[in-house]
CSV table of C-alpha atoms in Angstrom, one decimal:
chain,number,residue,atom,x,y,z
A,1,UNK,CA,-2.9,-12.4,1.4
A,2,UNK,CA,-6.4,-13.5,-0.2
A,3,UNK,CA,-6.9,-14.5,-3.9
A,4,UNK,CA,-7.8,-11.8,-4.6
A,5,UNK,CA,-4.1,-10.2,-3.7
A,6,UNK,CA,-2.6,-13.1,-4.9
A,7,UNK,CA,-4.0,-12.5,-8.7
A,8,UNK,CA,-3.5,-8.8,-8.7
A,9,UNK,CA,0.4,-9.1,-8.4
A,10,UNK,CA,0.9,-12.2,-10.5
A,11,UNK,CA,-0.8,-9.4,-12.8
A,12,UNK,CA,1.3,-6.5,-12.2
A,13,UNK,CA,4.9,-8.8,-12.3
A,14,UNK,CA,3.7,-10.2,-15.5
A,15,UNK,CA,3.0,-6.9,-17.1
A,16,UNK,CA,6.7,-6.0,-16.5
A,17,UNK,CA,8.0,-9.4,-17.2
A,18,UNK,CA,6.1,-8.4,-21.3
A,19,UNK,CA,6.1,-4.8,-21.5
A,20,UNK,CA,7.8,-2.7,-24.4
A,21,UNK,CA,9.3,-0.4,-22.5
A,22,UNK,CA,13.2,-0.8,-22.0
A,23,UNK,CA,14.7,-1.5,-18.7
A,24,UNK,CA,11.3,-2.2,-16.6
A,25,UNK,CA,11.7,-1.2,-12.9
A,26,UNK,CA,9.8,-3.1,-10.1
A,27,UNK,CA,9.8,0.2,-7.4
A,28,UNK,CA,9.4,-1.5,-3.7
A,29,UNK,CA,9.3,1.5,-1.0
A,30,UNK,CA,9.3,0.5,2.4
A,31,UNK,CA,8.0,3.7,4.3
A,32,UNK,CA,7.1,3.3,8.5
A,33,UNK,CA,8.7,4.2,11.9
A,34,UNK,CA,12.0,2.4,13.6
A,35,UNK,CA,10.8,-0.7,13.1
A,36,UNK,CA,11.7,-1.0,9.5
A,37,UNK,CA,13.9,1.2,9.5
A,38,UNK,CA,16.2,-1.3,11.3
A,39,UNK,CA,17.4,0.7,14.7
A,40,UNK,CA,19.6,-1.0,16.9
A,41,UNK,CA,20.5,-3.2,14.2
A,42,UNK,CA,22.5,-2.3,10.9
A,43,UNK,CA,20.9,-0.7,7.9
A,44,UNK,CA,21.6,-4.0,5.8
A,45,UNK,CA,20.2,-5.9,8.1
A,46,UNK,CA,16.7,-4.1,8.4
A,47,UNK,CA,13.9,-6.2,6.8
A,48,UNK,CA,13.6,-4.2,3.3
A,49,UNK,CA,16.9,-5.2,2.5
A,50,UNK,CA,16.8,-8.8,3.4
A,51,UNK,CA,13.7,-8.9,1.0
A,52,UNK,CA,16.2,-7.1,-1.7
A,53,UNK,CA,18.9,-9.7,-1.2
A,54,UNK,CA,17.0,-12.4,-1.3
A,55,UNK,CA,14.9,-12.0,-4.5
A,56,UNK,CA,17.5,-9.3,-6.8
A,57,UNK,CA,19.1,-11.5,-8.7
A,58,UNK,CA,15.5,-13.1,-9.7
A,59,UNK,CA,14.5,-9.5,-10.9
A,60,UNK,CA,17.6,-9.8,-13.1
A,61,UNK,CA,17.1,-12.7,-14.8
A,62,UNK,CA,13.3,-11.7,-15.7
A,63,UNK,CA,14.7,-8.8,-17.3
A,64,UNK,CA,13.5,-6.4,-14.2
A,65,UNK,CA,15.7,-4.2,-12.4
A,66,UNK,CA,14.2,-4.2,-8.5
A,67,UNK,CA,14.0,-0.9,-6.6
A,68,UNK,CA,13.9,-1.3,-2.9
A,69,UNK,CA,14.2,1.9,-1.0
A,70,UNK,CA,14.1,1.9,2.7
A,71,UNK,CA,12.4,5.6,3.7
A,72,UNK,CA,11.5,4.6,7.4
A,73,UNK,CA,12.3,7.1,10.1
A,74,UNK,CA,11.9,7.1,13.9
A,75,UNK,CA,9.5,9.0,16.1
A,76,UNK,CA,8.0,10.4,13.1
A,77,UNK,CA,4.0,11.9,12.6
A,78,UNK,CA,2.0,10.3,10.4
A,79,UNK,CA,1.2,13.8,9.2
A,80,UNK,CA,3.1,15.3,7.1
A,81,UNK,CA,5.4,11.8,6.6
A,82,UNK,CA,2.4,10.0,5.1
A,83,UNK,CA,1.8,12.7,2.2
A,84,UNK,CA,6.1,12.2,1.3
A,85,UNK,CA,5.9,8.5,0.0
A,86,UNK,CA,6.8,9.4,-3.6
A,87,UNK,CA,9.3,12.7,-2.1
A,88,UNK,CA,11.3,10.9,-0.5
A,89,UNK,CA,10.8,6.8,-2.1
A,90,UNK,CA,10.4,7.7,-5.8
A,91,UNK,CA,7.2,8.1,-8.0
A,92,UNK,CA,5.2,5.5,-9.8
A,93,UNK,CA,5.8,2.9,-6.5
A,94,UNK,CA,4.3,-0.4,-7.4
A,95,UNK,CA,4.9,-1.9,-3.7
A,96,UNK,CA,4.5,0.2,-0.8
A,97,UNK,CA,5.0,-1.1,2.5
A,98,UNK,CA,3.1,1.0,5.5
A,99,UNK,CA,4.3,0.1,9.0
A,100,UNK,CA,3.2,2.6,11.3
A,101,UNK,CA,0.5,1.3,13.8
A,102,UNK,CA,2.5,2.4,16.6
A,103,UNK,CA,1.9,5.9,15.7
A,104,UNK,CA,-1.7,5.8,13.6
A,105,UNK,CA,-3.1,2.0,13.8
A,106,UNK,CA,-6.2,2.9,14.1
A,107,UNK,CA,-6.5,5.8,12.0
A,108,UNK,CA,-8.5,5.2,9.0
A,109,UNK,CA,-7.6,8.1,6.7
A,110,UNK,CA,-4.0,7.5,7.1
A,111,UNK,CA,-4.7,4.1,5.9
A,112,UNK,CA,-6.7,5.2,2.8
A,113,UNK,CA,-4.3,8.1,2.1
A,114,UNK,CA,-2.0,5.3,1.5
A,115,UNK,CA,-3.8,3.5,-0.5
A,116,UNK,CA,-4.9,6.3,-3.1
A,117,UNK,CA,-1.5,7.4,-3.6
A,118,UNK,CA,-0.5,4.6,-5.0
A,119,UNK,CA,-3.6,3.4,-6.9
A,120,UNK,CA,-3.8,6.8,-8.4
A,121,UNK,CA,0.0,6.7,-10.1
A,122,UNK,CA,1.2,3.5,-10.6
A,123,UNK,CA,-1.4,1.8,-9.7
A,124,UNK,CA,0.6,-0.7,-7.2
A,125,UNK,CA,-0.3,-2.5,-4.3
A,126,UNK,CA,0.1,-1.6,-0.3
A,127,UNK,CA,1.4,-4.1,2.1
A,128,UNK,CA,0.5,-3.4,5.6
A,129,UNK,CA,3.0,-4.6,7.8
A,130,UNK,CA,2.8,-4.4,12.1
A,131,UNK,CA,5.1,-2.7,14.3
A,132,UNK,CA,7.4,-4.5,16.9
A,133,UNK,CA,8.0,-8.4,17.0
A,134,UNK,CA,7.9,-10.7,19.1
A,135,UNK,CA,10.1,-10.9,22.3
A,136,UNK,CA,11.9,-14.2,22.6
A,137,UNK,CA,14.3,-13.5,25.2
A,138,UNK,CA,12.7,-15.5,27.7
A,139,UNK,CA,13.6,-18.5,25.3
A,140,UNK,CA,16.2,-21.0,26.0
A,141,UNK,CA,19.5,-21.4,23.5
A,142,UNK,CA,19.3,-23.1,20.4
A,143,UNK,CA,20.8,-26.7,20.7
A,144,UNK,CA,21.1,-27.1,17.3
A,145,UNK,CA,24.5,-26.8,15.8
A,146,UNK,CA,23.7,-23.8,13.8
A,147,UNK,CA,20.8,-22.2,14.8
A,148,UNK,CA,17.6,-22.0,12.3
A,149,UNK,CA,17.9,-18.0,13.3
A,150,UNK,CA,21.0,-17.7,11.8
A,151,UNK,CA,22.1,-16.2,8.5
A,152,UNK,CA,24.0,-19.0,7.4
A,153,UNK,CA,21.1,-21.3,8.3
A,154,UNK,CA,20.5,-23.8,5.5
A,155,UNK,CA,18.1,-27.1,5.1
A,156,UNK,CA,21.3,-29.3,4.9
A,157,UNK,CA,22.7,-27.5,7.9
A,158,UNK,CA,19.7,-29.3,9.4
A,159,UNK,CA,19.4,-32.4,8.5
A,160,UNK,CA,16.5,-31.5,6.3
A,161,UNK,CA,15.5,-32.4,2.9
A,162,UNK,CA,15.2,-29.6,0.2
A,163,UNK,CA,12.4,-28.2,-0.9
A,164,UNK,CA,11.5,-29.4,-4.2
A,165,UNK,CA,9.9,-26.5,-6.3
A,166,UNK,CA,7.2,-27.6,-9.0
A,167,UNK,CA,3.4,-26.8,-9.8
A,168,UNK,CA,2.0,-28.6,-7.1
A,169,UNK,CA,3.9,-27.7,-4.3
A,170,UNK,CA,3.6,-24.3,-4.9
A,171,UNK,CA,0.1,-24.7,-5.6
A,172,UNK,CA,0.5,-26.3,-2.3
A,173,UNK,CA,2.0,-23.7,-0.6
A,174,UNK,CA,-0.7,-20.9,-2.1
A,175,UNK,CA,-3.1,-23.5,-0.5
A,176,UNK,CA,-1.9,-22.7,2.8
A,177,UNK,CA,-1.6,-18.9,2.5
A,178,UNK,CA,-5.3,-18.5,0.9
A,179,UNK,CA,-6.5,-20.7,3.9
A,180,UNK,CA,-4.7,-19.5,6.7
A,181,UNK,CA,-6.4,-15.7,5.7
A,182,UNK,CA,-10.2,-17.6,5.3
A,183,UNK,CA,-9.6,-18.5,8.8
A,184,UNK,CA,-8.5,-15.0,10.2
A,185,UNK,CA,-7.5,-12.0,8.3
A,186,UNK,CA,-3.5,-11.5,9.0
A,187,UNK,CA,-3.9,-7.5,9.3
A,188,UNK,CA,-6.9,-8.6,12.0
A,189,UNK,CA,-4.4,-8.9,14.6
A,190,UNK,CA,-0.8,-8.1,13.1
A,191,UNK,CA,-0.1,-11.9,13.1
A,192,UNK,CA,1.7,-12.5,10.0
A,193,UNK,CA,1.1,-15.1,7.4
A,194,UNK,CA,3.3,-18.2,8.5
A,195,UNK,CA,3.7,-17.6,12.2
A,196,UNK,CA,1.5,-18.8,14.5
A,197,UNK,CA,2.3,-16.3,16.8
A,198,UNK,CA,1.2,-18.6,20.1
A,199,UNK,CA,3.3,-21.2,18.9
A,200,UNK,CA,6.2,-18.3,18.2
A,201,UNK,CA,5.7,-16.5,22.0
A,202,UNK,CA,6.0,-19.9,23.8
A,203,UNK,CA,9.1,-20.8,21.9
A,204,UNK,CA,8.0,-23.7,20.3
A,205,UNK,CA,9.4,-22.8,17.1
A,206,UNK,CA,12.8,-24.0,16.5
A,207,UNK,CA,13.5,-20.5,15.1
A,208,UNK,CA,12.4,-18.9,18.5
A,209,UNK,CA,15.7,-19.3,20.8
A,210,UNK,CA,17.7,-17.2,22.5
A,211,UNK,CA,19.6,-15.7,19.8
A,212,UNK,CA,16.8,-14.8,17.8
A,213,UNK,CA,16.6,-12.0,20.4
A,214,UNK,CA,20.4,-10.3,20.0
A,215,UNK,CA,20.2,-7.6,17.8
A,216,UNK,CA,22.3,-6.6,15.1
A,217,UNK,CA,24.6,-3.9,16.6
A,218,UNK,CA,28.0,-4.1,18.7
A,219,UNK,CA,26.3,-4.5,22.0
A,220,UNK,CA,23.2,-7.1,21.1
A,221,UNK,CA,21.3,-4.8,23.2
A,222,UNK,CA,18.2,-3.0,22.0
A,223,UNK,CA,14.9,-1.6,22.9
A,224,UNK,CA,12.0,-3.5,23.7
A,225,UNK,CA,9.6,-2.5,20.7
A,226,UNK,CA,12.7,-2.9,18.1
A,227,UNK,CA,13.1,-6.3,16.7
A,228,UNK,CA,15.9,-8.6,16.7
A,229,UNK,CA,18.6,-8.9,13.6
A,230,UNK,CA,17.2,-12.4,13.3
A,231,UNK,CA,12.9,-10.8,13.3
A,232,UNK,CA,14.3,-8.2,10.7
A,233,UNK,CA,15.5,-11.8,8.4
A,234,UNK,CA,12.2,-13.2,9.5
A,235,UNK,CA,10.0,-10.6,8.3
A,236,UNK,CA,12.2,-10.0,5.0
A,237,UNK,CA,12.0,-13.8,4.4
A,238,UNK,CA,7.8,-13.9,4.6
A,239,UNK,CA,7.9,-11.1,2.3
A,240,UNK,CA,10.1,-12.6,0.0
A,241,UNK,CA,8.6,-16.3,0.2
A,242,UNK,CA,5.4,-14.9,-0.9
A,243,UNK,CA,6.4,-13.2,-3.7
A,244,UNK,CA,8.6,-16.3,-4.6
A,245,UNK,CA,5.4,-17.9,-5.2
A,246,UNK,CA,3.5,-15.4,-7.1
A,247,UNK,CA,6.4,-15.2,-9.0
A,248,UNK,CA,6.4,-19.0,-10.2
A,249,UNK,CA,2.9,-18.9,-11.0
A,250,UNK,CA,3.2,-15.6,-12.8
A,251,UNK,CA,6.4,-17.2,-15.7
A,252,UNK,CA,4.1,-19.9,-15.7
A,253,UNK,CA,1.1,-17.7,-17.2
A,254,UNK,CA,3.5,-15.6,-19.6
A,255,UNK,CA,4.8,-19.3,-20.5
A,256,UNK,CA,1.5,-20.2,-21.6
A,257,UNK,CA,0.0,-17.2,-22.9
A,258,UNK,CA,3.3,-16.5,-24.9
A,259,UNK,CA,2.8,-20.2,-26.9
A,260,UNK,CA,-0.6,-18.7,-28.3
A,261,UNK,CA,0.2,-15.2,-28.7
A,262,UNK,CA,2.7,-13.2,-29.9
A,263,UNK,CA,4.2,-10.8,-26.9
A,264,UNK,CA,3.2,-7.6,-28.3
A,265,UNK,CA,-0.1,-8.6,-28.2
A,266,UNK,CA,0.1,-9.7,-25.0
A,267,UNK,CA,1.7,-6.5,-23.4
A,268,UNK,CA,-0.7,-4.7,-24.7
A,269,UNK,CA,-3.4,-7.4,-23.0
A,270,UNK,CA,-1.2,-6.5,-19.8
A,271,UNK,CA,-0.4,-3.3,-20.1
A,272,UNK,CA,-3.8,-2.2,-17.8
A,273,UNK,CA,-3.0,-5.0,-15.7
A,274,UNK,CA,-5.7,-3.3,-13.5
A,275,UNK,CA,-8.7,-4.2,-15.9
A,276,UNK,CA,-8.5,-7.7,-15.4
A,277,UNK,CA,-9.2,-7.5,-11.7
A,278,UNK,CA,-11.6,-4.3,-12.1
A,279,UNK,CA,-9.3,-1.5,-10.4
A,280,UNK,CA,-9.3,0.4,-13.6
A,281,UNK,CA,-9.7,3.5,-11.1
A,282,UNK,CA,-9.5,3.6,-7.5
A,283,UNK,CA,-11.3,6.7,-7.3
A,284,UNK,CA,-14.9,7.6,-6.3
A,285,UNK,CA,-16.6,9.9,-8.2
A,286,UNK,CA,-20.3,11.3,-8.5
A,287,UNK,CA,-21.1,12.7,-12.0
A,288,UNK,CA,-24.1,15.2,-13.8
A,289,UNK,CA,-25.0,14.1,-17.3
A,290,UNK,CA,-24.4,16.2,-20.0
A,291,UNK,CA,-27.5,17.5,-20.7
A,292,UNK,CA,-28.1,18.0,-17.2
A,293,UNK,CA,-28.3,21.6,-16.1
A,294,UNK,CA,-31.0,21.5,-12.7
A,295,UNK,CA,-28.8,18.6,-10.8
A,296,UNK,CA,-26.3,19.7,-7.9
A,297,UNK,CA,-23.9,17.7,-5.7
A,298,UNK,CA,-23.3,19.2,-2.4
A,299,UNK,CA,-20.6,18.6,-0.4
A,300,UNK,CA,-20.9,20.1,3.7
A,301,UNK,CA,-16.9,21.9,4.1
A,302,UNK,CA,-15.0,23.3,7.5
A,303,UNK,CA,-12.9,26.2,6.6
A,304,UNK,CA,-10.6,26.9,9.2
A,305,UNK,CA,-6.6,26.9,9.1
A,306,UNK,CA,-6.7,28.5,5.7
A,307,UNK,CA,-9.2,30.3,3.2
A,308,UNK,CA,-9.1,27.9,0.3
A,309,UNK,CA,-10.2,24.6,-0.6
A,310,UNK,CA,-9.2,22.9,-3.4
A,311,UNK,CA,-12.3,20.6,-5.9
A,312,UNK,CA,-11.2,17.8,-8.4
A,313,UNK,CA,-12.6,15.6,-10.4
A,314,UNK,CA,-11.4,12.8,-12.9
A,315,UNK,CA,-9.6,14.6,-16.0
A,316,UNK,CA,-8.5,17.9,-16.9
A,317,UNK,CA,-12.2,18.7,-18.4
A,318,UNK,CA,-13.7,17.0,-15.6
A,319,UNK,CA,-14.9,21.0,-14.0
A,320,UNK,CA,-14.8,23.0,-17.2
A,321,UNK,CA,-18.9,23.1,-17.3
A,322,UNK,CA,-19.2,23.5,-13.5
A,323,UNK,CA,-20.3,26.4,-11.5
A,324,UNK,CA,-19.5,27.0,-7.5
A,325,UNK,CA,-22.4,28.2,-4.9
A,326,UNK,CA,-21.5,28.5,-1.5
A,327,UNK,CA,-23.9,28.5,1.5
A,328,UNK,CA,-22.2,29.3,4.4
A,329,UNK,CA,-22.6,28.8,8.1
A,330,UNK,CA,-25.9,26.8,7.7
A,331,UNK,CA,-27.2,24.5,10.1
A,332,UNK,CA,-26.9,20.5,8.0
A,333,UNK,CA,-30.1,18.8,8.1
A,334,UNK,CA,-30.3,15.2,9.9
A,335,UNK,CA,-28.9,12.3,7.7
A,336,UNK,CA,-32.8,11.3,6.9
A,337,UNK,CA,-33.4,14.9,5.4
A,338,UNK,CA,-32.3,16.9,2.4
A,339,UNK,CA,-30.3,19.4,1.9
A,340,UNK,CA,-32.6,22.8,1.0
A,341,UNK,CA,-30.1,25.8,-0.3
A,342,UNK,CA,-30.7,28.9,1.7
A,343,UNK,CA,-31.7,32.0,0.4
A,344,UNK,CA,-28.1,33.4,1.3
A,345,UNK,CA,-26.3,31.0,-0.6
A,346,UNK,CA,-24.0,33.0,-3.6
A,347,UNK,CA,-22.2,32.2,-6.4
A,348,UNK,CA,-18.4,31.5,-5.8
A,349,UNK,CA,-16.5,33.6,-8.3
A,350,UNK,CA,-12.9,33.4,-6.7
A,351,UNK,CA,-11.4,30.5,-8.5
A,352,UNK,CA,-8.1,29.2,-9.7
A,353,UNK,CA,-7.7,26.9,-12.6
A,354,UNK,CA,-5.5,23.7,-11.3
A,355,UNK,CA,-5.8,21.1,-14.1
A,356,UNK,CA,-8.2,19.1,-12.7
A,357,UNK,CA,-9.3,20.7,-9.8
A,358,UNK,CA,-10.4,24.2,-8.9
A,359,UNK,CA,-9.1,26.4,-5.9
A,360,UNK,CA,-11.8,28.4,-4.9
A,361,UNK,CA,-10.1,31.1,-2.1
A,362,UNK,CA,-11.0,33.7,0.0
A,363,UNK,CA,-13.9,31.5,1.8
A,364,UNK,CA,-15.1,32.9,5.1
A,365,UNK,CA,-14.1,31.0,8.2
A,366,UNK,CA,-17.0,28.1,9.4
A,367,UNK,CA,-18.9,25.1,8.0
A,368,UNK,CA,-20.6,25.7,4.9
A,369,UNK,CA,-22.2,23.6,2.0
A,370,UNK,CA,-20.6,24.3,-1.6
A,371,UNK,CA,-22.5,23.2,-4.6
A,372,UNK,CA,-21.2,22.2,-8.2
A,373,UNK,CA,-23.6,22.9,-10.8
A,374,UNK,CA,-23.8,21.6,-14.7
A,375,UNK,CA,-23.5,24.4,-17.3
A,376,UNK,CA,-24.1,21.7,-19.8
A,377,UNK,CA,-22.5,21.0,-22.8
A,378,UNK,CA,-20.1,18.0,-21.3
A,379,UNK,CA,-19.9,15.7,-18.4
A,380,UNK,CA,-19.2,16.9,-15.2
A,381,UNK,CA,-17.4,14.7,-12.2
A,382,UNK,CA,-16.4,15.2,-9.1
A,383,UNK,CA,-14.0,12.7,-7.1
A,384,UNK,CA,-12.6,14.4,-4.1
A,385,UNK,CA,-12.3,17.9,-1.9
A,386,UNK,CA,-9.4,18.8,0.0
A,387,UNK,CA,-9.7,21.8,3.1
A,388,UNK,CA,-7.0,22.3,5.6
């Protein structure tokens, strides 16, 4: 997590920590393969729901009830399970958790598919979390009397001081995380935030014994890219730890905002929480003035599975003023030359109205460049085309 992570959820907990709604919901879904979904161990015991027990009762007392829905399936394609998020977790998610590298790590658009969806409608945040774990099998037994990988683990149990919990050592903490992501980007090499993975595979960590490896179901037994009951807690636990500390510096905020404000003017202050951090709107877009009736945007398109393609732009007048031109099955320029319309190029007359967007349909088969053209009288936008 950078600072720049850090600020945009203390930002989104404190706008439902003010806000005038009744009965705020925080909606965490935790989508991705058998990994999260916890095989070989039990449902409870998968990392989602370790997070859940761990910081509900927290929710509660900030007057927030947490969501946390566990949609992860096994052996499942990317495609169609990535466009389901909101299906099958629930709409307006404010955490989503992706964890599917062992089907689509290195697939870009899955990634950014991910991220619209949820920037569009809430807008949340994504957490991109690896599959598998580490394999400590080959580590000895714990020879402490309870071992740190065990549920009823506590600092006492160990001989250990507790953590005191004020401003600095959180700020102390923060320290660390900012840091440890200067020095390497976590997602760079699935690595976590707080394991030094190294230190974790060589069993120098006195949570990486022998029973860290048993998993959660009758036999103890499970496959090889599933983790451990004990991985699950350790993943939950990161998850929760961080948002432990957001969360402390977040009541600290509405603390001192709320002595110089009253809270109805500051949950209308944080109502766009995305202002303050300038992700008013995730979406690109390319525009023609108003008055501008020569200009064109063309966008090269491959029809192929079906005859339709589907144009939208920001609002529901965003395509009221445009007109369509298709010029199909043209040869595109180089990327140091423009774009010259051909003389077969037509006017696309077989449109739907979608809100939004337009569904221009019965296109021929091939790769063609479709044009959008200013009638005038208002602005015209365009953010994104869809073909299939």
């Amino acid at each position: 997590m950078d600072s720049k992570a850090f600020n945009i959820l203390k930002w989104r907990l404190a706008s439902k920590i003010v806000q005038s709604k009744p009965d705020p919901t925080y909606l965490m879904v935790f989508s991705g393969s058998s990994v999260t979904a916890g095989h070989d161990n039990y449902f409870n015991q998968s990392y989602p729901m370790v997070f859940k027990r761990h910081m509900e009762d927290i929710f509660t007392k900030l007057g927030i009830q947490l969501i946390v829905n566990n949609i992860a399936q096994g052996a499942n394609n990317c495609i169609p399970y990535s466009f389901c998020y909101e299906t099958m977790g629930g709409e307006n998610i404010d955490f989503l958790n992706w964890e599917q590298s062992y089907n689509c790590g290195r697939d870009e658009p899955i990634f950014e598919n991910a991220l619209r969806m949820v920037a569009w409608n809430a807008p949340g945040i994504v957490y991109f979390s690896a599959s598998g774990s580490p394999a400590v099998n080959h580590c000895p037994p714990s020879t402490d009397s309870v071992p740190y990988n065990a549920e009823n683990w506590s600092p006492a149990l160990a001989g250990l001081k507790a953590w005191k919990v004020d401003d600095s050592s959180v700020e102390e903490q923060k320290d660390f995380i900012l840091k440890y992501n200067e020095a390497g980007r976590s997602w760079a090499r699935f690595g976590g935030t707080s394991v030094d993975m190294k230190n974790a595979l060589s069993c120098k960590l006195h949570f990486m014994t022998k029973e860290a490896s048993i998993f959660g179901q009758e036999s103890g037994r499970g496959a090889n890219w599933h983790p451990p009951r004990a991985m699950h807690m350790l993943r939950g636990e990161i998850i929760a730890w961080q948002y432990a500390l957001v969360l402390h510096e977040t009541i600290n905020m509405v603390i001192q905002d709320l002595l110089a404000k009253e809270i109805s003017v500051l949950a209308t202050e944080l109502g766009d929480w995305s202002k303050k951090y300038g992700y008013l709107d995730a979406k690109p877009g390319y525009s023609v003035p108003t008055n501008d009736t020569v200009s064109e945007l063309h966008v090269a398109v491959k029809v192929n599975a079906l005859d339709i393609l589907w144009i939208c732009g920001n609002g529901k007048t965003a395509l009221a003023s445009a007109e369509f031109f298709l010029d199909t099955n043209v040869k595109l320029p180089s990327k140091k030359a423009l774009y010259q319309p051909s003389e077969q190029r037509q006017a696309w007359s077989k449109i739907h109205d979608h809100a939004d967007c337009r569904e221009l349909y019965e296109l021929p088969k091939g790769e063609h460049v479709l044009s959008v053209k200013n009638k005038g009288g208002q602005l015209l936008s365009v953010t994104h085309v869809v073909t299939w």
